[in-house]
Amino acid sequence: MLHVRNAAGLAIKNTLTARDATRQQDYATRWLNLDVNTRSKIKQDALTSLGASGGKLGTVAAQVVAAIAGVELPQNQWMEVIEILLGFVNSNADAGNTPLRVATLQAIGFICEGIKPEILTARSNEILTAVIHGARKEEPSVDVQYAAITALLNSLEFVRENFEREGERNYIMQVVCEATQNPDSRVQVGAFECLVKIMTLYYEKMSFYMERALFGLTVMGMKHSEDTIALQAIEFWSTVCEIEAELAWELSEANEYGEVPENESKFFAKVALPEIVPVLLQLLTRQEEDADEEEWNVSMAAGTCLGLLATAVADTIVPAVIPFIEANIRAQDWHFREAAVMAFGSILDGPDPAVLTPLVNQALPILIDMMADPMVNVKDTVSWTLGRICDLLVSTIKPDVHLHPLISACVNGLGDNPRIATNCCWALINLADQMAYEDGSPTSPNPLTPFYEGIIKALLHSTETATNEGNFRTAAYQAITSYVSHTTPESIPVVQNTTVAIVERMEHLIQVQNQILGVDDRNNWNDLQSNFCSVLISSVRALEKGIQPLADRIMTALIQLIQAAGRTSTVLEDAFLVVGSLSQALEQGFAPYMSTFLPYLAPALKAHEDSQLCTIAVGVIGDLSRALGDQSTQYAGPFMTVLLENLQSEVLNRNVKIPILSCFGDIALAIGAAFEPYLGTTMGVLRQAGTVQPNPLDADLVDYVAQLREGILEAYTGIVAGLKSTEKVTLLLPHVPHILELIQRSLADTERTDAVHKASIGLIGDLADTFSEGQIKQLLLAEWISNELRQKQRAAPETRKTIRWARDAVKRATA
């Protein structure tokens, strides 16, 4: 019978809980609509089942109780449940009561985990008392201790008031610290998990406990022979480092603006450095030769913690780690060789590059040689470290000394196992991205130019593989894309040849699509086509008008690809993105392809249920309008119709409506005076959209409104620029007050983004420049405009330039 009761409990729980918020709301409504007697009977049975001994029924009953509470407590119903549960826990019955106390503590933990803290704040004292009582070292049942420490972990967020009171805080910390020494490893792990969360929530209250207990307990915990305990103790220090790195960033931000930061660092990591670094370095040597990279282990955690420590303590980490690296980089035992390389790679982000440069110069030749190490694990970490150097410290790579051997090592690594090959691709990508802009501008001679042909050939060769194990093939195509993106005039022939090779692969794959047999084949086909599209987008941008000789062939392949892709939206999206970039390159030369392409664009614009595809299709309209200029006038009517229909759709995701608004600006800019028939409707839509106000308590809505305003401002900017030099410019005059109203509202918003700030100021300047004969003089003399156009110290550098330009334009228009 027990398994039947278990199954029944799980079935009830599953009718009450769902990950999806909308479905959860539906489930909650359905439950609350049940008659009171039915609900009461289920609640009573669930509470009774908490005391069931044997099997998992108590835990299932706890889940059911928590699921019902999760629905009813926010509605101010079943408020007595907490009192009932606390009565069960505090009951001092004999040992036979243990299953009931365990399941009840589990129920309390589940309720705390799933409900907003403010709903339970009123009972926080009693909940905390019951939970702490069960977690004490004096508690005879280890199962009760474990259930209590887990419940404590879930209730830490809403006991903030208790943490404010020193006496209560001391007692909570004492019980948790004692639990880290419990003979049962489950309780120990739970206690360390509590310490991690306490540090996250109450960092500023931890100085006293760090000095008295936590330093010692966590260092001992990291050395523990049981991995589950060691992992949580390492996580404690990773959390400390993350918090302190964030506080260091906040301090530098505050200093920049002459302000005082809200929170100050206690520098726990810096103080503990001498104790924790040796332990972390030792743990790095606890690798397993055939470890599953998906499975988190102690040596991985130690490497991550060391990296976070470097960001938290900066230069201080270097002298603490270098002796270990020097002593072990050539060790006979591969565990120590690999640990030395991992230590070196982990400390490259945080310390001043000037401190690291001599060390990297010294280490690079050794690391490059180690790409031939007999141990795969060592080569894997070496290739990752080389990738980090290429990403973070590219200036340390001396082109005449290091570049040739470094590239040779990475290219040879492409033929190694997939993990090493993927790291080599990442290193090559970083090299391309960083070297192209090493001095801050893309104009200087690129030291990679002589190697372009060899690198791209090797990458193309390495992608001739049937599988994408370890995501290697995708990484190789990303590397090709990167090199094509940063091409120099000398490398244009290489890009042309690469483009032809990719188009040939695309054509071949389209021809063999009838041979696709199963889901794996189809996924493989889709992945490859997406990779080809990524390379083509970069090629088109690099070659610009030089893509013309291949344009017919590319468009033919893309149309076939769109037909073959069917409803596979990712491939469709990628194909549309290539079309958009091709139109930008060819400009009015794209006109011959419009009649063939438009029938495939229309369904994507109407695919309201697929917001990503629809967004990209809207973007393509913008690309086509900008490319064709006044030649797009013939398409403006259908484009505007479908865009306005999309705005009225109830199904379409609201985020798609933002690019639609800015697309109006693209069309207006392209067709100028011919936009007149659509002006009234468009201005009405933009004005209405501009009235949406953010709710400061809803972070998603605040973000949405910022993006919405940016889209509206872009639309207005395009419309103003499109009509500016035409005889229809006066049609804008009635709309100027509404435009300025939105600008004023956007600039007054304390949460405004840099993009909204810059667009608002730019639009003021555009209006002044458009009506420079004094037509809107009185509007431009408003005090808020002169206030906004005074030099703002906190404006982004680009915005400051825009402010200066707008100020001059307003001066001229109000003279």
Tab-separated table of N, CA, C and O in Angstrom, residues 274-356:
chain	number	residue	atom	x	y	z
A	274	PRO	N	47.196	33.574	3.229
A	274	PRO	CA	48.266	32.621	3.582
A	274	PRO	C	47.752	31.240	3.977
A	274	PRO	O	48.446	30.242	3.795
A	275	GLU	N	46.505	31.179	4.529
A	275	GLU	CA	45.956	29.873	4.933
A	275	GLU	C	45.290	29.141	3.766
A	275	GLU	O	45.423	27.936	3.643
A	276	ILE	N	44.564	29.891	2.928
A	276	ILE	CA	43.749	29.175	1.932
A	276	ILE	C	44.501	28.851	0.642
A	276	ILE	O	44.214	27.838	0.013
A	277	VAL	N	45.473	29.674	0.263
A	277	VAL	CA	46.179	29.397	-0.999
A	277	VAL	C	46.886	28.038	-0.968
A	277	VAL	O	46.736	27.243	-1.901
A	278	PRO	N	47.676	27.719	0.064
A	278	PRO	CA	48.342	26.398	0.064
A	278	PRO	C	47.351	25.238	-0.046
A	278	PRO	O	47.626	24.250	-0.718
A	279	VAL	N	46.181	25.378	0.612
A	279	VAL	CA	45.180	24.300	0.558
A	279	VAL	C	44.627	24.177	-0.870
A	279	VAL	O	44.528	23.078	-1.423
A	280	LEU	N	44.300	25.312	-1.482
A	280	LEU	CA	43.768	25.274	-2.853
A	280	LEU	C	44.778	24.665	-3.818
A	280	LEU	O	44.422	23.855	-4.683
A	281	LEU	N	46.045	25.045	-3.664
A	281	LEU	CA	47.086	24.509	-4.559
A	281	LEU	C	47.221	23.000	-4.385
A	281	LEU	O	47.405	22.259	-5.350
A	282	GLN	N	47.116	22.554	-3.150
A	282	GLN	CA	47.191	21.111	-2.896
A	282	GLN	C	45.999	20.390	-3.527
A	282	GLN	O	46.135	19.327	-4.129
A	283	LEU	N	44.807	21.027	-3.427
A	283	LEU	CA	43.593	20.407	-3.985
A	283	LEU	C	43.638	20.339	-5.512
A	283	LEU	O	43.014	19.475	-6.124
A	284	LEU	N	44.377	21.262	-6.125
A	284	LEU	CA	44.519	21.227	-7.586
A	284	LEU	C	45.147	19.916	-8.056
A	284	LEU	O	44.946	19.492	-9.191
A	285	THR	N	45.907	19.279	-7.181
A	285	THR	CA	46.611	18.038	-7.577
A	285	THR	C	45.728	16.795	-7.376
A	285	THR	O	46.194	15.683	-7.573
A	286	ARG	N	44.473	16.998	-6.988
A	286	ARG	CA	43.582	15.844	-6.764
A	286	ARG	C	42.722	15.548	-7.999
A	286	ARG	O	41.551	15.218	-7.906
A	287	GLN	N	43.330	15.682	-9.199
A	287	GLN	CA	42.573	15.402	-10.431
A	287	GLN	C	42.449	13.889	-10.629
A	287	GLN	O	43.260	13.125	-10.124
A	288	GLU	N	41.416	13.533	-11.393
A	288	GLU	CA	41.289	12.125	-11.812
A	288	GLU	C	41.558	12.088	-13.311
A	288	GLU	O	41.077	12.934	-14.048
A	289	GLU	N	42.317	11.086	-13.735
A	289	GLU	CA	42.749	11.038	-15.136
A	289	GLU	C	41.569	10.997	-16.105
A	289	GLU	O	41.557	11.654	-17.126
A	290	ASP	N	40.526	10.212	-15.747
A	290	ASP	CA	39.392	10.072	-16.669
A	290	ASP	C	38.153	10.776	-16.125
A	290	ASP	O	37.026	10.323	-16.275
A	291	ALA	N	38.361	11.934	-15.459
A	291	ALA	CA	37.238	12.671	-14.864
A	291	ALA	C	36.265	13.132	-15.943
A	291	ALA	O	36.675	13.518	-17.030
A	292	ASP	N	34.976	13.060	-15.600
A	292	ASP	CA	33.942	13.555	-16.509
A	292	ASP	C	33.878	15.073	-16.361
A	292	ASP	O	33.662	15.584	-15.262
A	293	GLU	N	34.067	15.800	-17.467
A	293	GLU	CA	34.119	17.255	-17.344
A	293	GLU	C	32.769	17.845	-16.940
A	293	GLU	O	32.686	18.982	-16.502
A	294	GLU	N	31.701	17.041	-17.075
A	294	GLU	CA	30.380	17.522	-16.658
A	294	GLU	C	30.224	17.427	-15.135
A	294	GLU	O	29.338	18.033	-14.556
A	295	GLU	N	31.075	16.593	-14.504
A	295	GLU	CA	30.912	16.335	-13.067
A	295	GLU	C	31.869	17.214	-12.274
A	295	GLU	O	33.078	17.133	-12.426
A	296	TRP	N	31.312	18.070	-11.439
A	296	TRP	CA	32.092	19.024	-10.643
A	296	TRP	C	32.913	18.275	-9.604
A	296	TRP	O	32.384	17.470	-8.852
A	297	ASN	N	34.219	18.513	-9.578
A	297	ASN	CA	35.034	17.829	-8.580
A	297	ASN	C	35.908	18.833	-7.824
A	297	ASN	O	35.908	20.026	-8.125
A	298	VAL	N	36.663	18.325	-6.856
A	298	VAL	CA	37.404	19.192	-5.939
A	298	VAL	C	38.480	19.997	-6.671
A	298	VAL	O	38.668	21.191	-6.410
A	299	SER	N	39.190	19.367	-7.616
A	299	SER	CA	40.267	20.114	-8.280
A	299	SER	C	39.690	21.216	-9.175
A	299	SER	O	40.244	22.307	-9.274
A	300	MET	N	38.546	20.937	-9.835
A	300	MET	CA	37.886	21.987	-10.635
A	300	MET	C	37.459	23.151	-9.734
A	300	MET	O	37.671	24.330	-10.054
A	301	ALA	N	36.839	22.807	-8.595
A	301	ALA	CA	36.359	23.843	-7.670
A	301	ALA	C	37.524	24.678	-7.148
A	301	ALA	O	37.418	25.904	-7.002
A	302	ALA	N	38.648	24.018	-6.875
A	302	ALA	CA	39.824	24.737	-6.359
A	302	ALA	C	40.356	25.716	-7.408
A	302	ALA	O	40.734	26.856	-7.096
A	303	GLY	N	40.380	25.277	-8.685
A	303	GLY	CA	40.829	26.161	-9.769
A	303	GLY	C	39.930	27.380	-9.898
A	303	GLY	O	40.398	28.515	-10.044
A	304	THR	N	38.614	27.145	-9.826
A	304	THR	CA	37.652	28.256	-9.911
A	304	THR	C	37.843	29.214	-8.752
A	304	THR	O	37.852	30.438	-8.925
A	305	CYS	N	38.007	28.655	-7.547
A	305	CYS	CA	38.186	29.489	-6.357
A	305	CYS	C	39.465	30.322	-6.470
A	305	CYS	O	39.494	31.507	-6.117
A	306	LEU	N	40.526	29.713	-6.983
A	306	LEU	CA	41.802	30.435	-7.144
A	306	LEU	C	41.628	31.609	-8.111
A	306	LEU	O	42.149	32.710	-7.882
A	307	GLY	N	40.865	31.380	-9.200
A	307	GLY	CA	40.595	32.459	-10.152
A	307	GLY	C	39.820	33.592	-9.510
A	307	GLY	O	40.115	34.780	-9.730
A	308	LEU	N	38.807	33.254	-8.700
A	308	LEU	CA	38.015	34.290	-8.022
A	308	LEU	C	38.865	35.023	-6.983
A	308	LEU	O	38.731	36.232	-6.787
A	309	LEU	N	39.759	34.266	-6.341
A	309	LEU	CA	40.662	34.872	-5.357
A	309	LEU	C	41.565	35.904	-6.031
A	309	LEU	O	41.806	36.996	-5.491
A	310	ALA	N	42.029	35.584	-7.237
A	310	ALA	CA	42.890	36.525	-7.972
A	310	ALA	C	42.140	37.819	-8.278
A	310	ALA	O	42.710	38.912	-8.191
A	311	THR	N	40.845	37.717	-8.615
A	311	THR	CA	40.083	38.945	-8.899
A	311	THR	C	39.819	39.727	-7.619
A	311	THR	O	39.691	40.950	-7.655
A	312	ALA	N	39.742	39.027	-6.481
A	312	ALA	CA	39.435	39.716	-5.211
A	312	ALA	C	40.662	40.381	-4.606
A	312	ALA	O	40.575	41.474	-4.053
A	313	VAL	N	41.839	39.736	-4.678
A	313	VAL	CA	43.016	40.279	-3.966
A	313	VAL	C	44.054	40.881	-4.915
A	313	VAL	O	45.053	41.439	-4.481
A	314	ALA	N	43.812	40.735	-6.234
A	314	ALA	CA	44.679	41.338	-7.265
A	314	ALA	C	46.141	40.915	-7.105
A	314	ALA	O	46.434	39.728	-6.940
A	315	ASP	N	47.063	41.869	-7.095
A	315	ASP	CA	48.506	41.558	-7.161
A	315	ASP	C	48.986	40.638	-6.032
A	315	ASP	O	49.965	39.911	-6.193
A	316	THR	N	48.296	40.681	-4.890
A	316	THR	CA	48.730	39.892	-3.722
A	316	THR	C	48.805	38.404	-4.017
A	316	THR	O	49.563	37.672	-3.380
A	317	ILE	N	48.006	37.935	-4.987
A	317	ILE	CA	47.956	36.494	-5.265
A	317	ILE	C	49.258	36.001	-5.888
A	317	ILE	O	49.655	34.847	-5.706
A	318	VAL	N	49.953	36.890	-6.620
A	318	VAL	CA	51.079	36.442	-7.458
A	318	VAL	C	52.203	35.813	-6.640
A	318	VAL	O	52.575	34.651	-6.872
A	319	PRO	N	52.773	36.531	-5.645
A	319	PRO	CA	53.857	35.890	-4.874
A	319	PRO	C	53.416	34.656	-4.098
A	319	PRO	O	54.234	33.803	-3.762
A	320	ALA	N	52.110	34.560	-3.817
A	320	ALA	CA	51.620	33.397	-3.054
A	320	ALA	C	51.564	32.132	-3.914
A	320	ALA	O	51.615	31.016	-3.396
A	321	VAL	N	51.469	32.299	-5.245
A	321	VAL	CA	51.248	31.153	-6.136
A	321	VAL	C	52.489	30.788	-6.960
A	321	VAL	O	52.723	29.620	-7.269
A	322	ILE	N	53.302	31.789	-7.302
A	322	ILE	CA	54.430	31.556	-8.210
A	322	ILE	C	55.389	30.456	-7.722
A	322	ILE	O	55.803	29.616	-8.535
A	323	PRO	N	55.760	30.401	-6.433
A	323	PRO	CA	56.680	29.319	-6.014
A	323	PRO	C	56.145	27.921	-6.331
A	323	PRO	O	56.896	27.047	-6.747
A	324	PHE	N	54.830	27.734	-6.161
A	324	PHE	CA	54.218	26.429	-6.460
A	324	PHE	C	54.349	26.115	-7.952
A	324	PHE	O	54.675	24.997	-8.350
A	325	ILE	N	54.110	27.136	-8.794
A	325	ILE	CA	54.181	26.939	-10.250
A	325	ILE	C	55.613	26.580	-10.641
A	325	ILE	O	55.852	25.605	-11.373
A	326	GLU	N	56.581	27.344	-10.132
A	326	GLU	CA	57.990	27.101	-10.489
A	326	GLU	C	58.451	25.720	-10.043
A	326	GLU	O	59.219	25.048	-10.739
A	327	ALA	N	57.961	25.293	-8.882
A	327	ALA	CA	58.405	24.006	-8.332
A	327	ALA	C	57.805	22.816	-9.081
A	327	ALA	O	58.386	21.725	-9.067
A	328	ASN	N	56.652	23.011	-9.732
A	328	ASN	CA	55.922	21.854	-10.267
A	328	ASN	C	55.706	21.838	-11.782
A	328	ASN	O	55.239	20.838	-12.318
A	329	ILE	N	56.044	22.910	-12.468
A	329	ILE	CA	55.710	22.999	-13.899
A	329	ILE	C	56.423	21.914	-14.717
A	329	ILE	O	55.948	21.503	-15.766
A	330	ARG	N	57.574	21.428	-14.209
A	330	ARG	CA	58.297	20.363	-14.932
A	330	ARG	C	58.306	19.055	-14.128
A	330	ARG	O	59.171	18.199	-14.335
A	331	ALA	N	57.358	18.901	-13.208
A	331	ALA	CA	57.334	17.718	-12.334
A	331	ALA	C	57.148	16.436	-13.142
A	331	ALA	O	56.530	16.429	-14.205
A	332	GLN	N	57.687	15.330	-12.611
A	332	GLN	CA	57.523	14.022	-13.255
A	332	GLN	C	56.066	13.569	-13.201
A	332	GLN	O	55.534	13.045	-14.164
A	333	ASP	N	55.425	13.794	-12.044
A	333	ASP	CA	54.035	13.377	-11.850
A	333	ASP	C	53.110	14.363	-12.576
A	333	ASP	O	53.114	15.561	-12.301
A	334	TRP	N	52.302	13.841	-13.507
A	334	TRP	CA	51.462	14.742	-14.315
A	334	TRP	C	50.477	15.539	-13.471
A	334	TRP	O	50.098	16.662	-13.834
A	335	HIS	N	50.056	14.984	-12.317
A	335	HIS	CA	49.102	15.704	-11.453
A	335	HIS	C	49.676	17.065	-11.050
A	335	HIS	O	48.955	18.072	-11.032
A	336	PHE	N	50.973	17.077	-10.735
A	336	PHE	CA	51.608	18.328	-10.282
A	336	PHE	C	51.889	19.267	-11.463
A	336	PHE	O	51.769	20.483	-11.333
A	337	ARG	N	52.264	18.686	-12.629
A	337	ARG	CA	52.474	19.521	-13.821
A	337	ARG	C	51.176	20.238	-14.196
A	337	ARG	O	51.155	21.429	-14.423
A	338	GLU	N	50.100	19.459	-14.229
A	338	GLU	CA	48.809	20.041	-14.638
A	338	GLU	C	48.340	21.073	-13.609
A	338	GLU	O	47.823	22.137	-13.970
A	339	ALA	N	48.542	20.783	-12.322
A	339	ALA	CA	48.130	21.720	-11.258
A	339	ALA	C	48.887	23.039	-11.378
A	339	ALA	O	48.319	24.122	-11.177
A	340	ALA	N	50.176	22.963	-11.727
A	340	ALA	CA	50.993	24.178	-11.869
A	340	ALA	C	50.453	25.043	-13.017
A	340	ALA	O	50.338	26.271	-12.892
A	341	VAL	N	50.104	24.394	-14.134
A	341	VAL	CA	49.579	25.146	-15.284
A	341	VAL	C	48.206	25.734	-14.927
A	341	VAL	O	47.913	26.897	-15.232
A	342	MET	N	47.364	24.938	-14.249
A	342	MET	CA	46.032	25.422	-13.843
A	342	MET	C	46.166	26.625	-12.909
A	342	MET	O	45.437	27.619	-13.046
A	343	ALA	N	47.113	26.568	-11.985
A	343	ALA	CA	47.334	27.691	-11.059
A	343	ALA	C	47.722	28.936	-11.840
A	343	ALA	O	47.209	30.040	-11.582
A	344	PHE	N	48.609	28.765	-12.818
A	344	PHE	CA	49.064	29.911	-13.609
A	344	PHE	C	47.896	30.504	-14.413
A	344	PHE	O	47.664	31.716	-14.402
A	345	GLY	N	47.147	29.628	-15.093
A	345	GLY	CA	46.009	30.106	-15.894
A	345	GLY	C	44.957	30.794	-15.048
A	345	GLY	O	44.305	31.742	-15.498
A	346	SER	N	44.806	30.329	-13.788
A	346	SER	CA	43.737	30.858	-12.928
A	346	SER	C	44.014	32.266	-12.411
A	346	SER	O	43.084	32.990	-12.059
A	347	ILE	N	45.292	32.672	-12.332
A	347	ILE	CA	45.589	33.980	-11.714
A	347	ILE	C	45.816	35.085	-12.750
A	347	ILE	O	46.317	36.159	-12.417
A	348	LEU	N	45.448	34.831	-14.008
A	348	LEU	CA	45.740	35.818	-15.056
A	348	LEU	C	44.735	36.974	-15.092
A	348	LEU	O	44.979	37.986	-15.739
A	349	ASP	N	43.599	36.821	-14.407
A	349	ASP	CA	42.591	37.892	-14.403
A	349	ASP	C	42.472	38.430	-12.986
A	349	ASP	O	42.033	37.723	-12.090
A	350	GLY	N	42.889	39.670	-12.781
A	350	GLY	CA	42.844	40.257	-11.432
A	350	GLY	C	44.059	41.109	-11.162
A	350	GLY	O	43.956	42.330	-10.991
A	351	PRO	N	45.259	40.484	-11.157
A	351	PRO	CA	46.475	41.284	-10.942
A	351	PRO	C	46.725	42.261	-12.092
A	351	PRO	O	46.220	42.077	-13.203
A	352	ASP	N	47.509	43.301	-11.792
A	352	ASP	CA	47.878	44.306	-12.795
A	352	ASP	C	48.670	43.626	-13.922
A	352	ASP	O	49.624	42.892	-13.658
A	353	PRO	N	48.275	43.856	-15.191
A	353	PRO	CA	49.027	43.256	-16.307
A	353	PRO	C	50.534	43.532	-16.238
A	353	PRO	O	51.344	42.687	-16.644
A	354	ALA	N	50.918	44.689	-15.692
A	354	ALA	CA	52.349	45.014	-15.588
A	354	ALA	C	53.071	44.027	-14.674
A	354	ALA	O	54.246	43.712	-14.882
A	355	VAL	N	52.356	43.536	-13.664
A	355	VAL	CA	52.947	42.550	-12.733
A	355	VAL	C	53.062	41.191	-13.432
A	355	VAL	O	54.031	40.444	-13.230
A	356	LEU	N	52.060	40.875	-14.250
A	356	LEU	CA	52.020	39.548	-14.885
A	356	LEU	C	52.905	39.440	-16.134
A	356	LEU	O	53.358	38.353	-16.476
